[in-house]
Every structure is written in C-alpha cells, then in structure tokens.
XYZ file of C-alpha atoms in Angstrom:
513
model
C 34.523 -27.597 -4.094
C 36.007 -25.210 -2.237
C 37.346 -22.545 -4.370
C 33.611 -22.941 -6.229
C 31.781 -21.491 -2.888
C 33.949 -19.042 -1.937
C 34.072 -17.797 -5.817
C 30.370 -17.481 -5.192
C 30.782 -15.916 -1.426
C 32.939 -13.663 -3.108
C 30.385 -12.886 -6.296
C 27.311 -12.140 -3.931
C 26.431 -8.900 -3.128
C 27.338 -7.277 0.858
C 24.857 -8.010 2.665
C 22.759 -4.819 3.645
C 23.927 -2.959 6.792
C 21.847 0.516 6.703
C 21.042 2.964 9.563
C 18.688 5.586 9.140
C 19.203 8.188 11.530
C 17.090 10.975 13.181
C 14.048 10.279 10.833
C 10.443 11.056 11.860
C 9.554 7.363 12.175
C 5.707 6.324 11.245
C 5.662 2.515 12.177
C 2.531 1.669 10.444
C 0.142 1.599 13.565
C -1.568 4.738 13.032
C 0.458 6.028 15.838
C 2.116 9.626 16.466
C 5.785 9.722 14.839
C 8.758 9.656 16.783
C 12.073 10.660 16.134
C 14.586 8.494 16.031
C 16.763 5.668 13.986
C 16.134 2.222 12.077
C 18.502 0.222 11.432
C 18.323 -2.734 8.693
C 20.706 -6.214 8.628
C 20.194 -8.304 5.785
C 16.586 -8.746 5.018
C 15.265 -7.353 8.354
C 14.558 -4.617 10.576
C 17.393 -5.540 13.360
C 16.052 -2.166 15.774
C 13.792 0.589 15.873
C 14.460 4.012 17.977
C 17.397 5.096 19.138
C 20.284 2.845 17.614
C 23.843 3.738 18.472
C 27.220 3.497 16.551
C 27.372 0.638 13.946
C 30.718 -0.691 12.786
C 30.638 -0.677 8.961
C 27.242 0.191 8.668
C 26.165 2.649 5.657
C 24.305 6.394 7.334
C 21.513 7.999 5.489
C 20.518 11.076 7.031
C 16.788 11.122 7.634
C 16.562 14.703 9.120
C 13.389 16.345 8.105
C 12.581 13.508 6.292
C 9.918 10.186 7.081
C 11.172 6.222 7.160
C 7.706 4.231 7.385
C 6.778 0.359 6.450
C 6.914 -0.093 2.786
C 3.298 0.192 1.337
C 1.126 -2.948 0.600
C -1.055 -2.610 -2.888
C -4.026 -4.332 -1.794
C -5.759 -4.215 -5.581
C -3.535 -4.399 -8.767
C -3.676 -5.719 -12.164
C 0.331 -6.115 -12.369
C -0.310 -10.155 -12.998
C 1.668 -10.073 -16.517
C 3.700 -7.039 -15.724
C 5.676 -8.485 -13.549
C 6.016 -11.676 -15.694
C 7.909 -9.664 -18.083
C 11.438 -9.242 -18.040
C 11.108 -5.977 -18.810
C 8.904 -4.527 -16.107
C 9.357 -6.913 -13.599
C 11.514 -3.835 -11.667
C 7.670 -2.812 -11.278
C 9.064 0.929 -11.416
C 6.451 2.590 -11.381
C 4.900 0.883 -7.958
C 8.890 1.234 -6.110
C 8.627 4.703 -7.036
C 5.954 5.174 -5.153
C 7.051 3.596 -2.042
C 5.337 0.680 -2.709
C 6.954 -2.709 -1.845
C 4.305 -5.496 -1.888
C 1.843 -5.545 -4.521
C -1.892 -7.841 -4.793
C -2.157 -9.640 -8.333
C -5.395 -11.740 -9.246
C -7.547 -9.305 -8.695
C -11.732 -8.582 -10.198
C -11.410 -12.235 -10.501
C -9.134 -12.709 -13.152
C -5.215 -13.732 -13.591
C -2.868 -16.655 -13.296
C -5.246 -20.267 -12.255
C -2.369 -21.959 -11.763
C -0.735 -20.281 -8.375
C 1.998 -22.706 -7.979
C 3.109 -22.529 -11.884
C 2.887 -18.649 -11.535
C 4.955 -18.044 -8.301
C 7.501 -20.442 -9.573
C 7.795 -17.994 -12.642
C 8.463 -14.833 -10.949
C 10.911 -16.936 -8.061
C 13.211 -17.948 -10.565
C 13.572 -14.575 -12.887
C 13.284 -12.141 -9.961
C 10.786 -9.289 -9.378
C 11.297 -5.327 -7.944
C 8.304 -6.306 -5.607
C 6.798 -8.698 -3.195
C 3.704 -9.945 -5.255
C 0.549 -12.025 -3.000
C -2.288 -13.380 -5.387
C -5.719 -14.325 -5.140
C -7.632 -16.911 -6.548
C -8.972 -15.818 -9.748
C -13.199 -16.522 -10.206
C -13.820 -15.374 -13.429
C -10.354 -16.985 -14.792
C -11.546 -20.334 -12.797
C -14.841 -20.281 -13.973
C -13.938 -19.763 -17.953
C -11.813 -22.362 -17.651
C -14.556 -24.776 -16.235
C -17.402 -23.686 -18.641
C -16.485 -21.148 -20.517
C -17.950 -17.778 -21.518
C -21.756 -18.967 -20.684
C -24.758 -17.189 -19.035
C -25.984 -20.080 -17.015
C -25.321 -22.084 -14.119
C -22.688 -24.257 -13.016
C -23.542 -28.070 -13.231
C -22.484 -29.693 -9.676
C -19.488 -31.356 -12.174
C -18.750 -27.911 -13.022
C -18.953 -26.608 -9.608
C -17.194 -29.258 -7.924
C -14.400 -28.488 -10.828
C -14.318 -24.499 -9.411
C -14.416 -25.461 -5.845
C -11.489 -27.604 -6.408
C -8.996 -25.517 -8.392
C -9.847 -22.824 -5.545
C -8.642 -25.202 -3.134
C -5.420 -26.277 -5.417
C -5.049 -22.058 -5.465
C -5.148 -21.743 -1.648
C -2.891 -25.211 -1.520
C -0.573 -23.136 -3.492
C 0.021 -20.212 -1.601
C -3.115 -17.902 -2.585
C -4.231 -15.747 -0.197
C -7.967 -15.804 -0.950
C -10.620 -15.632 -3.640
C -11.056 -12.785 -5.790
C -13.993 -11.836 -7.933
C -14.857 -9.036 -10.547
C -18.654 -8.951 -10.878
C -18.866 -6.829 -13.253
C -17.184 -8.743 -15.786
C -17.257 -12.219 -17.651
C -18.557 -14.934 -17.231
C -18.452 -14.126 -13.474
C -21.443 -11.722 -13.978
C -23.298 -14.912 -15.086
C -22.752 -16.426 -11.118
C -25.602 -16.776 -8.796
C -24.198 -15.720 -5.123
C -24.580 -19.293 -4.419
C -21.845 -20.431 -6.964
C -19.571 -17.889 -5.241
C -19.933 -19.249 -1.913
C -19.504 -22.135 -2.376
C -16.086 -21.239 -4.100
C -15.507 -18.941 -0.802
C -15.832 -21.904 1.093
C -12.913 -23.668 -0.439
C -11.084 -20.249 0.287
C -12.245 -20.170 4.045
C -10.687 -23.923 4.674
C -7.314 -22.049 4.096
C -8.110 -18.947 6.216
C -8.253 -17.078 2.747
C -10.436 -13.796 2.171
C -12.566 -12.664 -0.131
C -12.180 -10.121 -2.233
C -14.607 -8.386 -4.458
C -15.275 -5.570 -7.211
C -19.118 -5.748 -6.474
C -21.624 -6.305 -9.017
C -22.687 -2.992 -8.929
C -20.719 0.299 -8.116
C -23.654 2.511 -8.571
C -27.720 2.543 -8.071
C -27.054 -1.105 -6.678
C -24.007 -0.246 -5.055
C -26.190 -1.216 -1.399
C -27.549 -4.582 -2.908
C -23.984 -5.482 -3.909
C -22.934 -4.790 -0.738
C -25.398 -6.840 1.002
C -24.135 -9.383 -1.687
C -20.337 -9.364 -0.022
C -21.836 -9.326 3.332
C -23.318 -12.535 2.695
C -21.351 -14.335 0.574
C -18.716 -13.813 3.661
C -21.037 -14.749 6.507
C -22.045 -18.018 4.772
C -18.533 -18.899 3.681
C -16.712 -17.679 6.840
C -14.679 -15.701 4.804
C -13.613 -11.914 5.733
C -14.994 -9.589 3.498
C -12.939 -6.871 1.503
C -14.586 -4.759 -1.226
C -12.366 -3.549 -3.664
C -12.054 0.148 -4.710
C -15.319 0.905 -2.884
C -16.871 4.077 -4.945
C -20.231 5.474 -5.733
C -20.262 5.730 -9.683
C -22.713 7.642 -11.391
C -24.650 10.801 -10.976
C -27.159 8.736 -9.727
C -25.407 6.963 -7.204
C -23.348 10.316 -5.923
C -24.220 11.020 -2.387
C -24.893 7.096 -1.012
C -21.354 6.956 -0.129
C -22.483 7.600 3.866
C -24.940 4.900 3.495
C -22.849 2.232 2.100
C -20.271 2.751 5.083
C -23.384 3.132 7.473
C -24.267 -0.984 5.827
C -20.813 -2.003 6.180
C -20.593 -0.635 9.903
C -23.051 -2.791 11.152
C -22.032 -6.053 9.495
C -18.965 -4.753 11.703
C -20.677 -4.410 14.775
C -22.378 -7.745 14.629
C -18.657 -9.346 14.553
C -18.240 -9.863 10.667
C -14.863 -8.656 9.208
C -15.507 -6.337 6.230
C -12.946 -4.234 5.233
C -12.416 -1.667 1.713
C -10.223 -0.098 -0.362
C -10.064 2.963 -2.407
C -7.647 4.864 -4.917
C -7.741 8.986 -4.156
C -9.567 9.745 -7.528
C -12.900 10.941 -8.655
C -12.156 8.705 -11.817
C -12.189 4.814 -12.417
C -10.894 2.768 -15.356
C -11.720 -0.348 -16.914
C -12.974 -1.649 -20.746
C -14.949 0.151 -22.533
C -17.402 -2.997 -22.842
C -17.484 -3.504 -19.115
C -18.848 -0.017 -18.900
C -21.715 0.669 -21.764
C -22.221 -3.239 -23.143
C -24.556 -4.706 -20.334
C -23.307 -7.939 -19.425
C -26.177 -10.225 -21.434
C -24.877 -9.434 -25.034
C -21.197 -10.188 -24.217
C -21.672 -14.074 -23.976
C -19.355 -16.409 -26.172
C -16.483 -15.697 -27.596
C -15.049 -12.631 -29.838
C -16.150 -13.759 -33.071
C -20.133 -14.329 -31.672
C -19.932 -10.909 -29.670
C -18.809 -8.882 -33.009
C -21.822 -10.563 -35.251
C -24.709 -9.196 -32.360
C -23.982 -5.318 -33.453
C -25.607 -6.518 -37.079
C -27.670 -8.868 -35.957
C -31.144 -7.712 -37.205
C -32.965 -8.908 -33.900
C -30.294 -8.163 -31.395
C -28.231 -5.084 -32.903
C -30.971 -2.688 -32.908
C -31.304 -3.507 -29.150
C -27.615 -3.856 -28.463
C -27.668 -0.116 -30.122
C -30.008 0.843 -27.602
C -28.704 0.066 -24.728
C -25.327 1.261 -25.169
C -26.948 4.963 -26.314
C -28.870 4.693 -22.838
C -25.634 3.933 -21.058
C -24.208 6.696 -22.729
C -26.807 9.250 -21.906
C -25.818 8.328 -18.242
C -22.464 9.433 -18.650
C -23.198 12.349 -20.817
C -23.330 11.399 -23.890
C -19.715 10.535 -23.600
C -18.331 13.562 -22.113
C -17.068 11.862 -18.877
C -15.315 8.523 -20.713
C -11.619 9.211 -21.642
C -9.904 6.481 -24.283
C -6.863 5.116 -22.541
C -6.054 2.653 -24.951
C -6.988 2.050 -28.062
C -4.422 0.275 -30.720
C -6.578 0.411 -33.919
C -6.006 4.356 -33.512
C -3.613 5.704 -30.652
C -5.083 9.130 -31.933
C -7.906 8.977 -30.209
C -5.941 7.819 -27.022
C -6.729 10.731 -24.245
C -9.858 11.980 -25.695
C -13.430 12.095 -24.875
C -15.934 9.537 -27.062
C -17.891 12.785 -27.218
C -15.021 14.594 -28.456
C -13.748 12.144 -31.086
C -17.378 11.767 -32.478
C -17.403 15.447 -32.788
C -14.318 15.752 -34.598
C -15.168 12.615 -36.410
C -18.503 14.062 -37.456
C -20.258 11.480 -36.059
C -22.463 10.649 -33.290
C -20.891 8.828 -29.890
C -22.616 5.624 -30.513
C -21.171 4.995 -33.962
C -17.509 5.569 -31.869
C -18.325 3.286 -29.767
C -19.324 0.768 -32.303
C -16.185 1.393 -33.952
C -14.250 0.756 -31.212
C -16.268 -2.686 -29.841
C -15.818 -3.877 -33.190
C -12.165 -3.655 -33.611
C -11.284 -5.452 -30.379
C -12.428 -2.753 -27.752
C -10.487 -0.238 -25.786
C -9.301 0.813 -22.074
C -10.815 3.862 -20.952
C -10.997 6.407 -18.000
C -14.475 7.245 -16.367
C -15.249 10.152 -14.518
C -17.760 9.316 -12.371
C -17.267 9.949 -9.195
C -17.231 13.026 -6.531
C -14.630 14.512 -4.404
C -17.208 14.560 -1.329
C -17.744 10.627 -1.256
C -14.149 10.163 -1.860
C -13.139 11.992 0.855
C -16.346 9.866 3.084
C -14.519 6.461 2.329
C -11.163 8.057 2.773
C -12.188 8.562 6.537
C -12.936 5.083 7.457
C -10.607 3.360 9.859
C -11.311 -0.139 7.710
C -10.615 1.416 4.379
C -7.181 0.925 2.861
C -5.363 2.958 -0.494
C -5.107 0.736 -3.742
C -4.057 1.519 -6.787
C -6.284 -0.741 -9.091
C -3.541 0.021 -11.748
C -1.123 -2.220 -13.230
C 2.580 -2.037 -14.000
C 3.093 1.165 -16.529
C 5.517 2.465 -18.453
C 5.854 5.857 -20.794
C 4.363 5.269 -23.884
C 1.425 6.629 -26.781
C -1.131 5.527 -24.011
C -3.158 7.243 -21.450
C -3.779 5.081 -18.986
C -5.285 6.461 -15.591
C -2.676 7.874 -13.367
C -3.138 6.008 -10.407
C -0.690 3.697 -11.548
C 2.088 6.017 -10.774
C 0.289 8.275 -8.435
C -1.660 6.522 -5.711
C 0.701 6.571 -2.545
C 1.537 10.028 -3.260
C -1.604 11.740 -3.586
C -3.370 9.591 -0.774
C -0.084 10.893 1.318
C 0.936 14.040 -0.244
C -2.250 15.565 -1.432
C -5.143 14.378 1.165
C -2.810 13.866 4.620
C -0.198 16.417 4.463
C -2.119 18.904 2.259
C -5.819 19.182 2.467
C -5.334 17.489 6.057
C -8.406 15.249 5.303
C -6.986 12.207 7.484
C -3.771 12.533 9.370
C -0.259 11.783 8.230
C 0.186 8.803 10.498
C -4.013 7.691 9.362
C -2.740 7.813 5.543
C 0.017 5.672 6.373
C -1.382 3.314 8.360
C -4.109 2.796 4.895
C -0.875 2.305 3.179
C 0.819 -0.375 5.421
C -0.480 -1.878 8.572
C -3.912 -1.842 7.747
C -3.567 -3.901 4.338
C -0.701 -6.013 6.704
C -4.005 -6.771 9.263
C -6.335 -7.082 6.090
C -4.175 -9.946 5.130
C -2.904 -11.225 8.402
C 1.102 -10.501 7.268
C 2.462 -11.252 10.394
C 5.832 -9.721 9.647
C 5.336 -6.778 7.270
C 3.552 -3.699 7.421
C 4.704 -2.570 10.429
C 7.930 -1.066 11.383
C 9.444 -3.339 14.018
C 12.467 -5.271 14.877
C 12.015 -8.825 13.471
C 9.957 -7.741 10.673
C 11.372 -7.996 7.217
C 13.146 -4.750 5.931
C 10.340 -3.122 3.359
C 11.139 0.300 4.167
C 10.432 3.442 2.682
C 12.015 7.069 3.435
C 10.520 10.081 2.085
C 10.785 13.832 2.227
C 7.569 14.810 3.545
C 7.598 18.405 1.568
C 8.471 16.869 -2.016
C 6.278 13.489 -1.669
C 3.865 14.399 -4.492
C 1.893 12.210 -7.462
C 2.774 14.186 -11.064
C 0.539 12.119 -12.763
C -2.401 13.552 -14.360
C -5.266 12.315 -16.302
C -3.444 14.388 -19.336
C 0.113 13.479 -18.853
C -0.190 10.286 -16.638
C 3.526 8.512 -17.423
C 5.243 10.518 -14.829
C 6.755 9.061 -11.869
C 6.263 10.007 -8.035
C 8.638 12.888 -6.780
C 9.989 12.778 -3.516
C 11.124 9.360 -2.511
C 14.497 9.344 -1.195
C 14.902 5.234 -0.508
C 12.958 1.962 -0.966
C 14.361 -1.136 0.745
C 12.557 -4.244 -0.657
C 13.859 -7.503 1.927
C 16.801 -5.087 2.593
C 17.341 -4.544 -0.965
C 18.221 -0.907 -2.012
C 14.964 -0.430 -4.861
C 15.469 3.450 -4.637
C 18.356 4.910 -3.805
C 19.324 8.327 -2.880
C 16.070 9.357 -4.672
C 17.645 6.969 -7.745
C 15.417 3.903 -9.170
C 17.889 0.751 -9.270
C 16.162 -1.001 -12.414
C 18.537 -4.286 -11.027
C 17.237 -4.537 -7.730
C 15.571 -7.575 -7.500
C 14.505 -7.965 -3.802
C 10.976 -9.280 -3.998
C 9.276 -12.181 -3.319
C 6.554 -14.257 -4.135
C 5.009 -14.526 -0.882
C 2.846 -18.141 -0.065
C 0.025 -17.814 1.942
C 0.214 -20.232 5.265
C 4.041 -21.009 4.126
C-alpha cells in the first residue's frame, strides 16, 4: 500500500505557495486600497498586508497593478456550459476575473441539485458554480406547459422538490416571469414555493414579470412575495426596457428603498449595458399564445381564429421596438446569415416586411436575440446603488458564427474598466465591492468575497490601465484584456496574463454544507 500513496503523493500537483507583493490591495469591502502583500497556501488566503520572506514561495510582482477577491456572478445561464467537457474551463468568465458563477437562474436549469453538483464534482469545473432552485423547470415538470393553476397535488409536488433543491445544497429559489409556464403563476403559487426556500435560509431571486411599463407592479410583486415568504429579495438584472419605461429607473430604486427602510432585504443586480438578450418569443410573442408544446405553438400562426391575432400582436410589439430596428439576431441556426443583423434590416434585404421575419424565424424553432432597449442615464441610476451588484446574465461562450451579447465576455471589465476607472461613475473600490463582497453578503458566503486571511484563495490581480471588455455588440467573441492572474481555491486559472484551459479549481459549492 505503501508505494501506491506515495506514487500518488508524488503524482499530485505542489501545493500552491504564492505571494503577491506590493499590490494595491481592494479587499472587497468597499474600502480605500492599501498597498501591500497577499500571500496564498493551498486553497486559502494564509495573510493579508505586509507579509515578509517566504521560504519556497513563488513572487509575482504586483507593482502598479490590483489583487482583489475573485468576482461572484450573481446571474448566469452557464447551467450546461459547464456540464460540458469542453467549456467546463468556463474561459470566458476566468478571463474576466470571475471565480464563482450563479446557475439556475429566470427559473430554469438542473431540478435535480444533488444529481447536478455530483456531475460537475466528479469531471471538474474552471469555476465555483452555486445554483438556485429552478420555478419554471419545477413547475413544467409538475404540470407542464399550462396556463392555469396549480392543483394543491400539484402544488404540494412544487413545494416539495423546492425543499429536496434546498436539501441539496441550493441556495434559493429562482424565477423568470417572463417566461414559461412560470408566467402562468399567480404570486400565490410562488410563495408558497418561497416558503419551502425560506425553511433553508434560501433567497429569492427574480427576473420580474415585467421590465418595462410594469416594471413598479413587478416590483411590488418581489416585495411581497419576500415579505410573505420570509425570503430576501434580489431582482435580477434590474433595467427599465422600453421607450416607454426610460426614465422610471429613480422610481423603482425610490420603491425598493423603502421596502429597505422598513427592514426587508431587497437587493439587485445589473450588467453595464444599454442592451438585454433573451428569445425572440419571450420578447414579441405575449405569453398567452405560447402554451403547450412546440408542435401546438407552430399550428396558432395559421390558425384562422388565432393567427390573425397572433399576427397582431407581434406587429404591435414590434412597433414598440421600432419596427425592428433595435432587435439584433444572436442566434439563429436555420440561417447563421442573418446572425448580427437587425429584423428590420434582414426584412429589408429580404424584401419583406419585419413581421413575415419574424414568422419565419418562430416557425423554424425561434432564435436568440439582442435588444436595445435601454438608456445610458438609468444604467448609470442603478449602477449607483449601494444594494446593486454586476451580473453578467450571459452564459459560457466561445468564438463561433454567433453573435451573442457581449456581456458574456465583457461584464467585469466594463463595470471596472469603463464606468469606475474611466467615466468615474462609482469608485474603483464601489465597482469592486458590486463584484465581490456585495454578491458574498447577498448570499451570506461566509468565506469568499472578501480578501482576508482564512478565506479561501479566489483571487484576482489585474493591471488597472489594461483591464478593459473588447467585446462589442459587432464582434462579441473576444476575451477581457488585462488580467494578469486568477487563483480559483489556490488554483492558478490565469497565469501571467495566460488562460490555463487545465485548471480545474472550482467547486460546486452546497448551501448550509
């Protein structure tokens, strides 16, 4: 037995032994930066400030440059990604600095937590990955795709695979409004499943059911769906979509503020883009035609009672986003040509009006797109609050004929690069406080987030004057610039400015374990 172990002491890799010295150090707290040293043993931060001489210890040099908490993705779609044994490096999240990353989120991912986490534990994964419990996933697989109410079997059937989720190490409910069949829940189903959540101290977690001329009501919605489940609230990707909504940004904070004040936690994030993404169908079908499955959904467009109105609708929809000026395809696999365009454009150069794009494209499985429909100014309103945290919303990327939105590979960086040390619209230490100890708090991580000894060693260094996004809505598969290291549990994800595609330092990490 004994030449087997120390074959396998021999096989394992050092274990880490890293100072950083003389680095501008930004420990997560919103606090000024000092300048000093951090030095990382194993899979944890062994001392922060001044650390003296280390036998056998590797230097970096952090002159000039920053060493901060690695940053917490609060919202991201990287469920199958990192599943995959081909992305599950998560690249394009490392490269941003990011070292713990939200899955399950607008309600919809992996039911079964323990099945899921077991996956990702036994192939390895570039990131720490926390999920939620997923509604809409829950609810489909209790009734299906219907428009009506739970029975109580039904119910009962949600409430308890909610409370198998939390068993399992979720870290709260999750819910996407917006989209099916949770669009067909009464707020009454949904506390009910937050209740389940709130035995396990979970949170909940919503993209609201509306985003713009309801975007208050929704709110409201949250609000109470936390006060009468005793969960704390988060909104996800808070925004004010839609000409008609632009401008209600200060009022929506103004609702949320007083929840606040009366003792209720609400919390929000945001991505640093005047642009959202999500299905086509999500964003011009309204929500009553897309009941049932595929097969029923395709037969309503020439249905002679319900396509005319179907037809309708989606042309009024349009006309609020200008005629399809402001919706970019991101992904469309029946024709990757028309990947990156407008629906206005591509029914110009089609010689055809939007609608009949549109139709097209519902009819031959759908497409991902980009909206623009947002302003800087309410943005920047959100981007102020002490309670709102940066999230991506994007999922795990890599180059290809698609053009996906480039917050995938571009959030940390522009929240950072482009609104702190840039445009100076929050401070350096405020952007990456949004970035680590405030989704740390969010989630009640008692040992990440913040740059301490004790705490597990997600670090990341970066040169203050190169940190930069290079994604664009035109060319978004580019990765972040300016990253010199990412240490994932200790584990060297980015070195020397280098991705290490065989890093495998992540974790699934259990709620209440």
């Amino acid at each position: 037995m004994l030449p087997l172990l120390l074959a396998a002491a021999l096989a394992a890799p050092p274990e880490t032994n890293v100072v950083i010295r003389n680095a501008a150090i930004h420990d997560g707290s919103g606090e000024k930066p000092v300048v000093g040293d951090v030095h990382i043993v194993g899979d944890r931060v062994k001392a922060v400030g001044k650390v003296g001489k280390v036998d056998g210890a590797k230097e970096i040099d952090g002159t000039g440059l920053v060493v901060c908490p690695g940053f917490i993705d609060l919202h991201t779609h990287c469920d199958s990604g990192v599943q995959a044994k081909s992305t599950r490096a998560n690249k394009n999240y490392v490269t941003q600095g990011c070292t713990t990353v939200v899955t399950g989120n607008c309600g919809s991912g992996p039911v079964d937590v323990a099945a899921y986490f077991k996956k990702l534990d036994e192939q390895g994964i570039g990131t720490n990955v926390i999920h939620l419990a997923t509604h809409n996933s829950i609810r489909e697989q209790a009734m299906g795709n219907e428009n009506r109410k739970p029975t109580s079997d039904e119910q009962k059937k949600m409430e308890e695979l909610v409370d198998k989720a939390m068993a399992d190490g979720a870290w709260g409910l999750s819910t996407g409004l917006i989209y099916n069949p949770g669009t067909y829940s009464e707020t009454e189903e949904i506390i009910g499943l937050a209740k389940a959540a709130a035995k396990h101290k979970g949170i909940y977690a919503s993209h609201i059911r509306d985003e713009s001329t309801g975007l208050l009501v929704a709110i409201d919605e949250a609000i109470r769906i936390g006060k009468e489940s005793g969960c704390p609230v988060h909104i996800s990707h808070i925004k004010a979509s839609g000409k008609a909504a632009h401008g209600t940004s200060g009022k929506a904070v103004a609702a949320i503020e007083a929840a606040r004040k009366k003792g209720q936690t609400v919390t929000a994030d945001q991505y640093p883009y005047i642009a959202s993404s999500t299905s086509l169908k999500a964003t011009v079908v309204p929500s009553r035609y897309r009941e049932g499955g595929t097969k029923e959904y395709v037969a309503r467009f020439d249905d002679p009672v319900v396509g005319p109105k179907l037809k309708a609708d989606i042309e009024k929809a349009l006309d609020g986003r200008a005629g399809g000026k402001t919706i970019q395809i991101a992904r469309y696999s029946p024709n990757t040509k028309w990947n990156g365009k407008t629906i206005a454009a591509i029914a110009e150069a089609e010689k055809k009006e939007p609608i009949d794009i549109v139709l097209e494209i519902e009819k031959n499985g759908g497409a991902q797109i980009v909206n623009f429909g947002m302003t800087e100014e309410d943005v920047r309103v959100y981007m102020k609050q002490p309670w709102v945290a940066t999230a991506s919303d994007g999922g795990v990327q890599t180059p290809g004929d698609t053009v996906p939105h480039p917050r995938s590979y571009g959030t940390f960086p522009r929240k950072i690069g482009l609104y702190a040390i840039e445009d100076k619209v929050v401070t350096l230490e405020q952007a990456i406080r949004s970035s680590s100890g405030l989704p740390a708090d969010i989630l009640k991580l008692s040992d990440r987030g913040y740059l301490k000894a004790g705490n597990f060693a997600d670090v990341v260094v970066f040169d203050p004057k190169a940190y930069r996004d290079t994604a664009t809505f035109d060319k978004p598969h580019q990765y972040a610039a300016g990253v010199k290291w990412v240490f994932v549990n200790g584990v060297a994800a980015v070195e020397d400015g280098k991705h290490q595609p065989d890093a495998m330092g992540g974790k699934a990490l259990r709620h209440g374990k």
